[in-house]
Each structure stands twice: as C-alpha cells, then as structure tokens.
mmCIF file of C-alpha atoms in Angstrom:
data_model
loop_
_atom_site.group_PDB
_atom_site.id
_atom_site.type_symbol
_atom_site.label_atom_id
_atom_site.label_comp_id
_atom_site.label_asym_id
_atom_site.label_seq_id
_atom_site.Cartn_x
_atom_site.Cartn_y
_atom_site.Cartn_z
ATOM 1 C CA UNK P 18 40.611 -2.912 33.028
ATOM 2 C CA UNK P 19 38.033 -5.549 32.175
ATOM 3 C CA UNK P 20 38.105 -9.095 30.249
ATOM 4 C CA UNK P 21 36.461 -8.333 27.253
ATOM 5 C CA UNK P 22 35.657 -4.753 25.434
ATOM 6 C CA UNK P 23 32.764 -5.416 23.117
ATOM 7 C CA UNK P 24 32.415 -3.070 20.480
ATOM 8 C CA UNK P 25 28.795 -2.874 19.085
ATOM 9 C CA UNK P 26 25.617 -3.700 21.303
ATOM 10 C CA UNK P 27 23.791 -6.084 18.547
ATOM 11 C CA UNK P 28 22.560 -9.532 18.894
ATOM 12 C CA UNK P 29 26.621 -10.722 18.303
ATOM 13 C CA UNK P 30 27.672 -8.196 21.092
ATOM 14 C CA UNK P 31 24.969 -8.858 23.559
ATOM 15 C CA UNK P 32 24.925 -12.490 23.024
ATOM 16 C CA UNK P 33 28.649 -12.713 23.785
ATOM 17 C CA UNK P 34 28.585 -10.243 26.896
ATOM 18 C CA UNK P 35 25.935 -12.150 28.410
ATOM 19 C CA UNK P 36 27.858 -15.900 27.914
ATOM 20 C CA UNK P 37 31.142 -14.685 29.173
ATOM 21 C CA UNK P 38 29.024 -12.369 32.168
ATOM 22 C CA UNK P 39 27.674 -15.449 33.141
ATOM 23 C CA UNK P 40 31.173 -17.187 33.346
ATOM 24 C CA UNK P 41 32.545 -14.947 35.499
ATOM 25 C CA UNK P 42 34.127 -12.695 33.234
ATOM 26 C CA UNK P 43 33.983 -8.787 33.287
ATOM 27 C CA UNK P 44 32.760 -7.190 30.087
ATOM 28 C CA UNK P 45 32.211 -3.452 28.812
ATOM 29 C CA UNK P 46 29.814 -2.620 25.513
ATOM 30 C CA UNK P 47 30.263 0.287 23.610
ATOM 31 C CA UNK P 48 28.227 1.383 20.458
ATOM 32 C CA UNK P 49 28.577 4.321 18.387
ATOM 33 C CA UNK P 50 24.782 4.649 18.224
ATOM 34 C CA UNK P 51 22.386 6.127 20.606
ATOM 35 C CA UNK P 52 20.761 2.914 21.174
ATOM 36 C CA UNK P 53 21.303 -0.597 21.907
ATOM 37 C CA UNK P 54 20.323 -3.798 20.058
ATOM 38 C CA UNK P 55 21.663 -2.790 16.580
ATOM 39 C CA UNK P 56 19.523 -3.557 13.513
ATOM 40 C CA UNK P 57 17.111 -5.164 15.348
ATOM 41 C CA UNK P 58 16.171 -2.156 17.609
ATOM 42 C CA UNK P 59 12.604 -1.172 17.645
ATOM 43 C CA UNK P 60 10.698 1.272 19.489
ATOM 44 C CA UNK P 61 6.665 1.979 20.585
ATOM 45 C CA UNK P 62 5.502 4.704 18.519
ATOM 46 C CA UNK P 63 1.787 5.730 19.046
ATOM 47 C CA UNK P 64 1.212 2.474 20.692
ATOM 48 C CA UNK P 65 2.690 0.483 17.803
ATOM 49 C CA UNK P 66 5.951 -1.480 17.965
ATOM 50 C CA UNK P 67 7.889 -0.164 14.821
ATOM 51 C CA UNK P 68 10.929 -2.122 13.666
ATOM 52 C CA UNK P 69 13.284 0.910 12.750
ATOM 53 C CA UNK P 70 15.498 -1.044 10.363
ATOM 54 C CA UNK P 71 13.367 -3.103 8.309
ATOM 55 C CA UNK P 72 11.455 -5.984 9.625
ATOM 56 C CA UNK P 73 12.854 -9.107 11.996
ATOM 57 C CA UNK P 74 11.200 -11.848 12.410
ATOM 58 C CA UNK P 75 13.000 -14.335 14.531
ATOM 59 C CA UNK P 76 13.134 -18.017 13.111
ATOM 60 C CA UNK P 77 15.116 -20.912 13.252
ATOM 61 C CA UNK P 78 15.181 -24.899 13.192
ATOM 62 C CA UNK P 79 17.698 -24.912 16.330
ATOM 63 C CA UNK P 80 16.084 -26.022 19.622
ATOM 64 C CA UNK P 81 18.771 -24.721 21.413
ATOM 65 C CA UNK P 82 18.909 -21.242 19.845
ATOM 66 C CA UNK P 83 15.108 -21.362 20.312
ATOM 67 C CA UNK P 84 15.671 -21.942 24.020
ATOM 68 C CA UNK P 85 18.248 -19.485 24.348
ATOM 69 C CA UNK P 86 16.718 -16.214 23.030
ATOM 70 C CA UNK P 87 13.414 -17.014 25.088
ATOM 71 C CA UNK P 88 15.406 -16.436 28.310
ATOM 72 C CA UNK P 89 15.254 -13.016 27.529
ATOM 73 C CA UNK P 90 12.183 -12.117 26.123
ATOM 74 C CA UNK P 91 8.446 -13.786 25.420
ATOM 75 C CA UNK P 92 7.835 -14.469 22.079
ATOM 76 C CA UNK P 93 4.620 -14.930 20.002
ATOM 77 C CA UNK P 94 3.819 -17.465 17.371
ATOM 78 C CA UNK P 95 3.920 -15.024 14.657
ATOM 79 C CA UNK P 96 4.459 -16.680 11.154
ATOM 80 C CA UNK P 97 5.727 -14.295 7.893
ATOM 81 C CA UNK P 98 3.422 -13.902 5.272
ATOM 82 C CA UNK P 99 4.341 -12.178 2.425
ATOM 83 C CA UNK P 100 2.685 -10.767 -1.029
ATOM 84 C CA UNK P 101 4.038 -9.536 -4.077
ATOM 85 C CA UNK P 102 2.650 -6.880 -5.987
ATOM 86 C CA UNK P 103 3.059 -6.838 -9.380
ATOM 87 C CA UNK P 104 0.926 -4.337 -11.364
ATOM 88 C CA UNK P 105 -1.738 -4.100 -8.524
ATOM 89 C CA UNK P 106 -2.073 -7.815 -8.475
ATOM 90 C CA UNK P 107 -1.144 -9.780 -5.295
ATOM 91 C CA UNK P 108 0.567 -13.001 -5.592
ATOM 92 C CA UNK P 109 1.390 -15.570 -2.715
ATOM 93 C CA UNK P 110 5.312 -15.642 -1.966
ATOM 94 C CA UNK P 111 7.362 -17.091 -1.647
ATOM 95 C CA UNK P 112 6.597 -19.121 -5.081
ATOM 96 C CA UNK P 113 3.980 -22.265 -4.211
ATOM 97 C CA UNK P 114 1.126 -23.479 -5.898
ATOM 98 C CA UNK P 115 -1.012 -20.590 -4.668
ATOM 99 C CA UNK P 116 1.091 -18.623 -6.629
ATOM 100 C CA UNK P 117 1.168 -20.671 -9.947
ATOM 101 C CA UNK P 118 -2.682 -20.936 -9.699
ATOM 102 C CA UNK P 119 -2.869 -17.320 -9.664
ATOM 103 C CA UNK P 120 -0.672 -16.841 -12.760
ATOM 104 C CA UNK P 121 -2.172 -19.799 -14.401
ATOM 105 C CA UNK P 122 -5.659 -20.427 -13.154
ATOM 106 C CA UNK P 123 -7.195 -23.219 -11.485
ATOM 107 C CA UNK P 124 -5.381 -26.406 -12.394
ATOM 108 C CA UNK P 125 -5.091 -29.798 -10.018
ATOM 109 C CA UNK P 126 -1.731 -29.253 -8.147
ATOM 110 C CA UNK P 127 -0.125 -32.148 -10.359
ATOM 111 C CA UNK P 128 -1.217 -29.852 -13.576
ATOM 112 C CA UNK P 129 0.275 -26.901 -11.736
ATOM 113 C CA UNK P 130 3.574 -28.629 -11.177
ATOM 114 C CA UNK P 131 3.946 -30.150 -14.333
ATOM 115 C CA UNK P 132 3.713 -26.806 -15.974
ATOM 116 C CA UNK P 133 6.099 -25.223 -13.809
ATOM 117 C CA UNK P 134 8.342 -27.932 -14.942
ATOM 118 C CA UNK P 135 7.508 -27.210 -18.489
ATOM 119 C CA UNK P 136 8.239 -23.549 -18.395
ATOM 120 C CA UNK P 137 11.761 -23.676 -16.842
ATOM 121 C CA UNK P 138 14.455 -22.424 -19.126
ATOM 122 C CA UNK P 139 16.620 -24.823 -20.962
ATOM 123 C CA UNK P 140 19.451 -22.380 -19.891
ATOM 124 C CA UNK P 141 22.792 -24.014 -17.875
ATOM 125 C CA UNK P 142 23.469 -22.760 -14.593
ATOM 126 C CA UNK P 143 26.178 -20.360 -15.299
ATOM 127 C CA UNK P 144 27.830 -17.447 -13.460
ATOM 128 C CA UNK P 145 25.108 -15.161 -14.443
ATOM 129 C CA UNK P 146 22.168 -14.396 -11.673
ATOM 130 C CA UNK P 147 19.865 -13.861 -14.502
ATOM 131 C CA UNK P 148 20.127 -17.057 -16.725
ATOM 132 C CA UNK P 149 20.653 -18.934 -13.297
ATOM 133 C CA UNK P 150 17.271 -17.654 -12.111
ATOM 134 C CA UNK P 151 15.250 -18.257 -15.053
ATOM 135 C CA UNK P 152 16.802 -21.884 -15.287
ATOM 136 C CA UNK P 153 15.102 -21.978 -11.927
ATOM 137 C CA UNK P 154 11.932 -20.403 -12.428
ATOM 138 C CA UNK P 155 11.329 -19.795 -16.078
ATOM 139 C CA UNK P 156 11.155 -16.547 -17.994
ATOM 140 C CA UNK P 157 7.974 -15.628 -16.661
ATOM 141 C CA UNK P 158 8.225 -15.742 -13.037
ATOM 142 C CA UNK P 159 11.767 -14.394 -13.384
ATOM 143 C CA UNK P 160 10.336 -11.394 -14.851
ATOM 144 C CA UNK P 161 7.129 -10.905 -12.727
ATOM 145 C CA UNK P 162 8.844 -11.425 -9.230
ATOM 146 C CA UNK P 163 12.692 -11.388 -9.538
ATOM 147 C CA UNK P 164 14.044 -9.290 -12.304
ATOM 148 C CA UNK P 165 12.819 -5.768 -11.209
ATOM 149 C CA UNK P 166 13.236 -6.541 -7.213
ATOM 150 C CA UNK P 167 16.745 -7.620 -7.880
ATOM 151 C CA UNK P 168 17.734 -4.801 -9.829
ATOM 152 C CA UNK P 169 16.540 -2.391 -7.582
ATOM 153 C CA UNK P 170 18.096 -4.175 -4.554
ATOM 154 C CA UNK P 171 21.445 -4.316 -6.412
ATOM 155 C CA UNK P 172 21.553 -1.211 -8.386
ATOM 156 C CA UNK P 173 22.560 -2.969 -11.542
ATOM 157 C CA UNK P 174 20.766 -5.513 -14.096
ATOM 158 C CA UNK P 175 20.565 -9.150 -13.116
ATOM 159 C CA UNK P 176 22.602 -9.972 -16.037
ATOM 160 C CA UNK P 177 25.696 -8.220 -14.401
ATOM 161 C CA UNK P 178 25.627 -10.069 -11.110
ATOM 162 C CA UNK P 179 27.045 -13.366 -10.266
ATOM 163 C CA UNK P 180 24.786 -16.193 -9.256
ATOM 164 C CA UNK P 181 26.405 -16.105 -5.848
ATOM 165 C CA UNK P 182 24.567 -12.930 -4.761
ATOM 166 C CA UNK P 183 21.487 -15.216 -4.046
ATOM 167 C CA UNK P 184 21.764 -18.929 -3.324
ATOM 168 C CA UNK P 185 18.352 -19.787 -4.018
ATOM 169 C CA UNK P 186 14.828 -19.219 -4.983
ATOM 170 C CA UNK P 187 12.478 -20.137 -2.578
ATOM 171 C CA UNK P 188 9.654 -22.480 -4.189
ATOM 172 C CA UNK P 189 7.458 -24.614 -2.795
ATOM 173 C CA UNK P 190 5.830 -27.673 -4.675
ATOM 174 C CA UNK P 191 2.619 -27.287 -2.265
ATOM 175 C CA UNK P 192 0.473 -24.581 -0.753
ATOM 176 C CA UNK P 193 2.505 -23.636 2.203
ATOM 177 C CA UNK P 194 2.986 -19.725 2.103
ATOM 178 C CA UNK P 195 4.830 -19.277 5.461
ATOM 179 C CA UNK P 196 7.833 -17.410 4.311
ATOM 180 C CA UNK P 197 10.195 -18.908 6.431
ATOM 181 C CA UNK P 198 10.216 -22.770 6.766
ATOM 182 C CA UNK P 199 11.455 -23.158 10.060
ATOM 183 C CA UNK P 200 10.322 -25.222 13.253
ATOM 184 C CA UNK P 201 10.369 -22.155 15.642
ATOM 185 C CA UNK P 202 9.159 -18.619 14.556
ATOM 186 C CA UNK P 203 8.055 -15.639 16.468
ATOM 187 C CA UNK P 204 8.280 -12.088 17.727
ATOM 188 C CA UNK P 205 9.112 -10.727 20.911
ATOM 189 C CA UNK P 206 6.055 -9.297 22.209
ATOM 190 C CA UNK P 207 7.936 -6.713 24.344
ATOM 191 C CA UNK P 208 9.713 -5.700 21.192
ATOM 192 C CA UNK P 209 13.781 -6.634 20.348
ATOM 193 C CA UNK P 210 15.043 -3.545 22.267
ATOM 194 C CA UNK P 211 13.382 -4.985 25.486
ATOM 195 C CA UNK P 212 14.813 -8.407 24.727
ATOM 196 C CA UNK P 213 18.620 -6.988 24.409
ATOM 197 C CA UNK P 214 18.467 -5.197 27.201
ATOM 198 C CA UNK P 215 17.531 -8.181 29.104
ATOM 199 C CA UNK P 216 20.465 -9.943 27.547
ATOM 200 C CA UNK P 217 22.705 -6.739 28.854
ATOM 201 C CA UNK P 218 21.342 -6.662 32.043
ATOM 202 C CA UNK P 219 24.018 -5.963 34.656
ATOM 203 C CA UNK P 220 26.412 -5.162 32.147
ATOM 204 C CA UNK P 221 28.042 -1.862 31.625
ATOM 205 C CA UNK P 222 27.183 -0.178 28.424
ATOM 206 C CA UNK P 223 28.300 3.120 26.879
ATOM 207 C CA UNK P 224 26.501 4.489 23.770
ATOM 208 C CA UNK P 225 27.474 7.131 21.495
ATOM 209 C CA UNK P 226 30.819 5.676 21.721
ATOM 210 C CA UNK P 227 32.655 5.944 18.330
ATOM 211 C CA UNK P 228 35.446 3.126 18.982
ATOM 212 C CA UNK P 229 37.532 3.673 15.615
ATOM 213 C CA UNK P 230 37.536 7.498 16.940
ATOM 214 C CA UNK P 231 39.672 6.966 19.767
ATOM 215 C CA UNK P 232 40.989 3.306 19.608
ATOM 216 C CA UNK P 233 43.914 3.647 21.947
ATOM 217 C CA UNK P 234 41.718 4.651 24.617
ATOM 218 C CA UNK P 235 39.402 2.213 24.264
ATOM 219 C CA UNK P 236 41.938 -0.726 23.607
ATOM 220 C CA UNK P 237 43.492 0.202 26.983
ATOM 221 C CA UNK P 238 40.448 -0.875 28.533
ATOM 222 C CA UNK P 239 40.558 -4.668 27.976
ATOM 223 C CA UNK P 240 42.796 -7.610 27.698
ATOM 224 C CA UNK P 241 40.599 -8.611 24.363
ATOM 225 C CA UNK P 242 38.534 -6.552 22.202
ATOM 226 C CA UNK P 243 35.372 -7.774 20.538
ATOM 227 C CA UNK P 244 35.307 -6.237 17.628
ATOM 228 C CA UNK P 245 31.820 -5.899 15.342
ATOM 229 C CA UNK P 246 32.212 -2.961 13.047
ATOM 230 C CA UNK P 247 33.017 -2.952 9.482
ATOM 231 C CA UNK P 248 36.531 -5.025 8.994
ATOM 232 C CA UNK P 249 37.537 -2.665 5.962
ATOM 233 C CA UNK P 250 37.414 0.363 8.321
ATOM 234 C CA UNK P 251 39.391 -0.983 11.334
ATOM 235 C CA UNK P 252 42.383 -1.404 8.900
ATOM 236 C CA UNK P 253 41.627 1.807 7.578
ATOM 237 C CA UNK P 254 40.934 0.246 3.993
ATOM 238 C CA UNK P 255 44.567 -1.226 3.690
ATOM 239 C CA UNK P 256 43.362 -4.103 1.522
ATOM 240 C CA UNK P 257 40.575 -1.692 0.130
ATOM 241 C CA UNK P 258 37.094 -0.444 0.347
ATOM 242 C CA UNK P 259 34.820 -3.486 0.620
ATOM 243 C CA UNK P 260 31.209 -3.264 -1.249
ATOM 244 C CA UNK P 261 27.883 -3.040 0.529
ATOM 245 C CA UNK P 262 24.591 -2.105 -0.358
ATOM 246 C CA UNK P 263 22.586 0.251 1.875
ATOM 247 C CA UNK P 264 18.731 1.011 2.614
ATOM 248 C CA UNK P 265 16.727 4.136 3.344
ATOM 249 C CA UNK P 266 13.722 3.569 5.521
ATOM 250 C CA UNK P 267 10.441 5.828 5.523
ATOM 251 C CA UNK P 268 7.995 5.462 8.241
ATOM 252 C CA UNK P 269 4.965 6.672 7.919
ATOM 253 C CA UNK P 270 1.983 7.252 10.269
ATOM 254 C CA UNK P 271 -1.242 6.675 8.389
ATOM 255 C CA UNK P 272 -4.835 7.366 9.548
ATOM 256 C CA UNK P 273 -6.229 4.109 8.531
ATOM 257 C CA UNK P 274 -6.791 0.745 11.202
ATOM 258 C CA UNK P 275 -4.917 -1.181 8.491
ATOM 259 C CA UNK P 276 -3.015 -0.813 5.166
ATOM 260 C CA UNK P 277 -2.233 -4.102 4.091
ATOM 261 C CA UNK P 278 -3.409 -7.741 4.004
ATOM 262 C CA UNK P 279 0.170 -8.827 5.478
ATOM 263 C CA UNK P 280 3.275 -7.435 7.109
ATOM 264 C CA UNK P 281 5.483 -7.639 3.949
ATOM 265 C CA UNK P 282 4.282 -6.515 0.416
ATOM 266 C CA UNK P 283 7.446 -6.839 -2.132
ATOM 267 C CA UNK P 284 7.357 -4.456 -5.209
ATOM 268 C CA UNK P 285 9.120 -5.897 -8.132
ATOM 269 C CA UNK P 286 7.830 -3.656 -10.645
ATOM 270 C CA UNK P 287 10.651 -1.551 -12.088
ATOM 271 C CA UNK P 288 8.431 1.871 -11.744
ATOM 272 C CA UNK P 289 8.214 1.585 -7.873
ATOM 273 C CA UNK P 290 11.287 2.973 -6.379
ATOM 274 C CA UNK P 291 10.797 0.837 -3.207
ATOM 275 C CA UNK P 292 10.954 -3.036 -2.672
ATOM 276 C CA UNK P 293 9.275 -3.678 0.471
ATOM 277 C CA UNK P 294 5.977 -2.087 2.107
ATOM 278 C CA UNK P 295 5.854 -2.942 6.028
ATOM 279 C CA UNK P 296 3.031 -2.728 8.338
ATOM 280 C CA UNK P 297 4.039 -3.151 11.463
ATOM 281 C CA UNK P 298 0.560 -4.026 13.328
ATOM 282 C CA UNK P 299 0.843 -7.404 11.551
ATOM 283 C CA UNK P 300 3.613 -8.252 13.681
ATOM 284 C CA UNK P 301 1.668 -8.697 17.025
ATOM 285 C CA UNK P 302 -2.146 -9.805 15.406
ATOM 286 C CA UNK P 303 -3.549 -10.055 18.932
ATOM 287 C CA UNK P 304 -3.201 -6.054 18.786
ATOM 288 C CA UNK P 305 -4.287 -5.490 15.222
ATOM 289 C CA UNK P 306 -7.605 -3.717 15.927
ATOM 290 C CA UNK P 307 -6.086 -1.668 19.215
ATOM 291 C CA UNK P 308 -5.672 1.518 17.279
ATOM 292 C CA UNK P 309 -7.302 3.571 14.405
ATOM 293 C CA UNK P 310 -3.888 4.632 12.813
ATOM 294 C CA UNK P 311 -0.864 2.409 11.325
ATOM 295 C CA UNK P 312 2.377 2.672 10.925
ATOM 296 C CA UNK P 313 3.973 1.550 7.543
ATOM 297 C CA UNK P 314 7.608 1.393 6.487
ATOM 298 C CA UNK P 315 8.962 1.688 2.720
ATOM 299 C CA UNK P 316 12.293 0.292 2.117
ATOM 300 C CA UNK P 317 14.146 2.006 -0.602
ATOM 301 C CA UNK P 318 17.425 0.339 -1.855
ATOM 302 C CA UNK P 319 20.156 2.731 -2.373
ATOM 303 C CA UNK P 320 24.351 2.816 -3.348
ATOM 304 C CA UNK P 321 26.420 2.631 -0.463
ATOM 305 C CA UNK P 322 28.521 5.859 0.286
ATOM 306 C CA UNK P 323 30.464 6.483 3.654
ATOM 307 C CA UNK P 324 28.269 7.682 6.044
ATOM 308 C CA UNK P 325 25.391 5.555 5.365
ATOM 309 C CA UNK P 326 24.765 2.136 6.962
ATOM 310 C CA UNK P 327 25.831 -0.860 5.512
ATOM 311 C CA UNK P 328 23.296 -3.655 4.910
ATOM 312 C CA UNK P 329 23.567 -6.206 2.329
ATOM 313 C CA UNK P 330 27.527 -7.136 1.415
ATOM 314 C CA UNK P 331 28.291 -7.784 -2.142
ATOM 315 C CA UNK P 332 29.613 -11.376 -2.094
ATOM 316 C CA UNK P 333 31.583 -11.842 -5.554
ATOM 317 C CA UNK P 334 34.738 -13.376 -5.874
ATOM 318 C CA UNK P 335 36.908 -10.361 -5.541
ATOM 319 C CA UNK P 336 35.252 -8.911 -2.433
ATOM 320 C CA UNK P 337 35.876 -12.581 -0.681
ATOM 321 C CA UNK P 338 39.736 -11.782 -1.828
ATOM 322 C CA UNK P 339 39.506 -8.438 0.084
ATOM 323 C CA UNK P 340 38.001 -10.012 2.978
ATOM 324 C CA UNK P 341 40.574 -12.841 3.233
ATOM 325 C CA UNK P 342 43.120 -10.547 3.004
ATOM 326 C CA UNK P 343 41.809 -8.463 6.080
ATOM 327 C CA UNK P 344 40.758 -11.729 8.050
ATOM 328 C CA UNK P 345 44.794 -12.917 7.763
ATOM 329 C CA UNK P 346 46.002 -9.589 9.525
ATOM 330 C CA UNK P 347 43.454 -9.590 12.577
ATOM 331 C CA UNK P 348 45.450 -9.015 15.808
ATOM 332 C CA UNK P 349 45.407 -12.088 18.311
ATOM 333 C CA UNK P 350 44.061 -10.357 20.897
ATOM 334 C CA UNK P 351 40.849 -9.377 18.621
ATOM 335 C CA UNK P 352 37.961 -11.277 17.768
ATOM 336 C CA UNK P 353 35.954 -10.257 14.928
ATOM 337 C CA UNK P 354 32.480 -11.269 14.947
ATOM 338 C CA UNK P 355 28.808 -10.317 13.457
ATOM 339 C CA UNK P 356 27.628 -9.387 10.024
ATOM 340 C CA UNK P 357 30.007 -6.100 9.474
ATOM 341 C CA UNK P 358 33.241 -7.845 10.973
ATOM 342 C CA UNK P 359 32.890 -11.079 9.299
ATOM 343 C CA UNK P 360 31.468 -9.555 5.628
ATOM 344 C CA UNK P 361 28.887 -12.037 5.448
ATOM 345 C CA UNK P 362 24.914 -12.174 5.713
ATOM 346 C CA UNK P 363 22.989 -13.377 8.909
ATOM 347 C CA UNK P 364 19.896 -14.089 9.992
ATOM 348 C CA UNK P 365 19.155 -13.212 13.682
ATOM 349 C CA UNK P 366 19.566 -17.251 14.575
ATOM 350 C CA UNK P 367 22.835 -17.296 12.873
ATOM 351 C CA UNK P 368 24.550 -14.386 14.465
ATOM 352 C CA UNK P 369 23.547 -15.817 18.073
ATOM 353 C CA UNK P 370 24.940 -19.012 17.303
ATOM 354 C CA UNK P 371 28.364 -17.734 16.006
ATOM 355 C CA UNK P 372 28.397 -15.429 19.350
ATOM 356 C CA UNK P 373 27.701 -18.330 20.986
ATOM 357 C CA UNK P 374 30.348 -20.591 19.483
ATOM 358 C CA UNK P 375 33.049 -17.918 19.524
ATOM 359 C CA UNK P 376 32.481 -17.253 23.141
ATOM 360 C CA UNK P 377 32.437 -21.046 24.000
ATOM 361 C CA UNK P 378 35.436 -21.613 22.511
ATOM 362 C CA UNK P 379 37.576 -18.958 24.500
ATOM 363 C CA UNK P 380 35.809 -20.425 27.790
ATOM 364 C CA UNK P 381 37.598 -23.888 26.545
#
C-alpha cells in the first residue's frame, strides 16, 4: 500500500506526486493513456518537437511557479506571436494598435485609440456573448476576429452563448503583440514530456491503466486517491453528463522549410473548418533552419461525444450547478484536482499552483 494513488500523469498529478514524494510520502501514478504528460505531451517528429494536443506555451506572472518548473527543465525565452488570417489578410492578434492600423490605415496612436472608442457598440453588457463582445470591441472587429472563430469553437451562434464563456477579449492600447502578457514565458528545450518525466523521476508510474474500469482494485493500493479524471464519469453520471467541446488535431509534414510567419495563425473565417494552424518549429527559434521540412497542425473544434477527449468545459450556470452537486459528494479520502475533475479551464501555471497548494495543505 502507498500513501497516495494518483490517477493521471499530467501536470497536476506529476506536481502532486513530486511534492509528496519529496516530503517522504509514497506515491503510485497511473494513467489510462500510453504516455505521461497528459495534454502537454510532446514528441520529436523528424527532428521537430511537436505538441501533440495543441500548442502549450508556459507563461506565468508568479516567480515562485517559474522557479518551480525550472527545477525540471531548461526553458528558452520564447514569446508567443499570433496572427489572425481574415480572407487572406494577416492581422496582429491580440487586438492592438498594429491591428487597428492594418484595419483603418496609418494614423497616430491617439487617433487610432479615439476611433476605436468611437466604434464600440452602445449595447449594454448583457448575458449573451455576442452583445457583450460587440460592446467591448465594436461590430467590425467582432465580425472579423471573434464571430466566426467563436461559432466554430463552440458549435453554435455566439448569440446563443452566455458571456461567461469568455471572460475578456484581449485588447492592448499599445503596439505590444506578445500574446501572453506575462513576466515569464518559455518552452522546455527538451520538450514537455521530458519535463514531466523529470518531475516523476523515482516515482512508480503505470500506463495503459484505466482507473474507472477497475476502481476497487486500484483503491486497495492507497490510503488516499488523487483523482484527475472527469468528475461526472467518476460518479457514473449520477447528476448528469457535463458538457464539453472536443478537438481534432491533424498533424501534417510539409516539404518546405517554413509554412507561416509565426507559430500560431488563427482562422476566424467561417468557411475555413479549422480554428488554428500551428507550426511547431517556431517554438524553438534557434532550430528554424535545421530542417528543410516542417510540421503543421490544424485544429478542428468538434462536438464532444463519449470516447473523445474533453478540452473546453461549457461553463454556464447549469453546468456549474451540476458540478457543485458532484463536488459535495466527493469521498473524504479523495482529492479531486486538475481540469477534468474540477470542471474548469486551467493554464499550465494555474494547474501547477493548484497541485502545489493541495499537496501542501495535506502536509500541514
């Protein structure tokens, strides 16, 4: 028997296991996938490190979290740049003065900001995502950059969505086109899988092990279970099945040294079926010229059905109510953590901070 059985070898599980192990506790980590690292899993494909489940750029404002992850990996100083392709024209994104200048022509910064304020809608900030977004950025910008992308991402008209689906639209009143406004940013030079492997060093890990298929067996291994899987599946959908959006990633090897100008290009046009194209070579700029081929991933949003991966929780009032019903019946010898088990979207630094907090609370 071990002190902790940890279900899931992603960032939450690996962080929790490392912290407890370093404090003298025994841990066993299992994962139903055939690899560690969860959705940050990356692997080398013909000399190019490819993020298998979408782009992951580590960014944080917390010096403590930044110091913590650098125990397990050497990070480069990558800063994420994004372009939005609208009918073949490329615009800087998130929305900043460069974007406005491309839309409206050459003006002074003050003139651009004045016009931006003037085009904002008089709509009140009501409950629909569409009205709220128009009030934030105006009709033209909404239609160009947000409407089609949002419709594809969530599989419905934005007017049918609550504004809580997106908490803010990133807008800059300067020419800063770094996608993440964070103090610290980078990508592990040896890849995320290597980083998580270092976090799990010396800890027993069993892969291809589905906890929910043999729960009583796995429960017998530990005094406490740390569960990072889907909360509704754990309770056999007792209070209902929770809503998610899924994704389909299509990885393509192309016989060209470079496909696009930046790592990520958004595709908000409705007639384009994918939302993002990712060229992985950009994540390690020093290696851009090392190969005469490149790997590009196209990201297709899709409806979640059982058996697919869950990526984005549909956090409306009904879903939060269902989650609360589940949260109240979590057994006392279980810890639920991570994106799936807590039904929320986490950035990487947030999930690590959550795991560190939960582990330290157990050690108090």
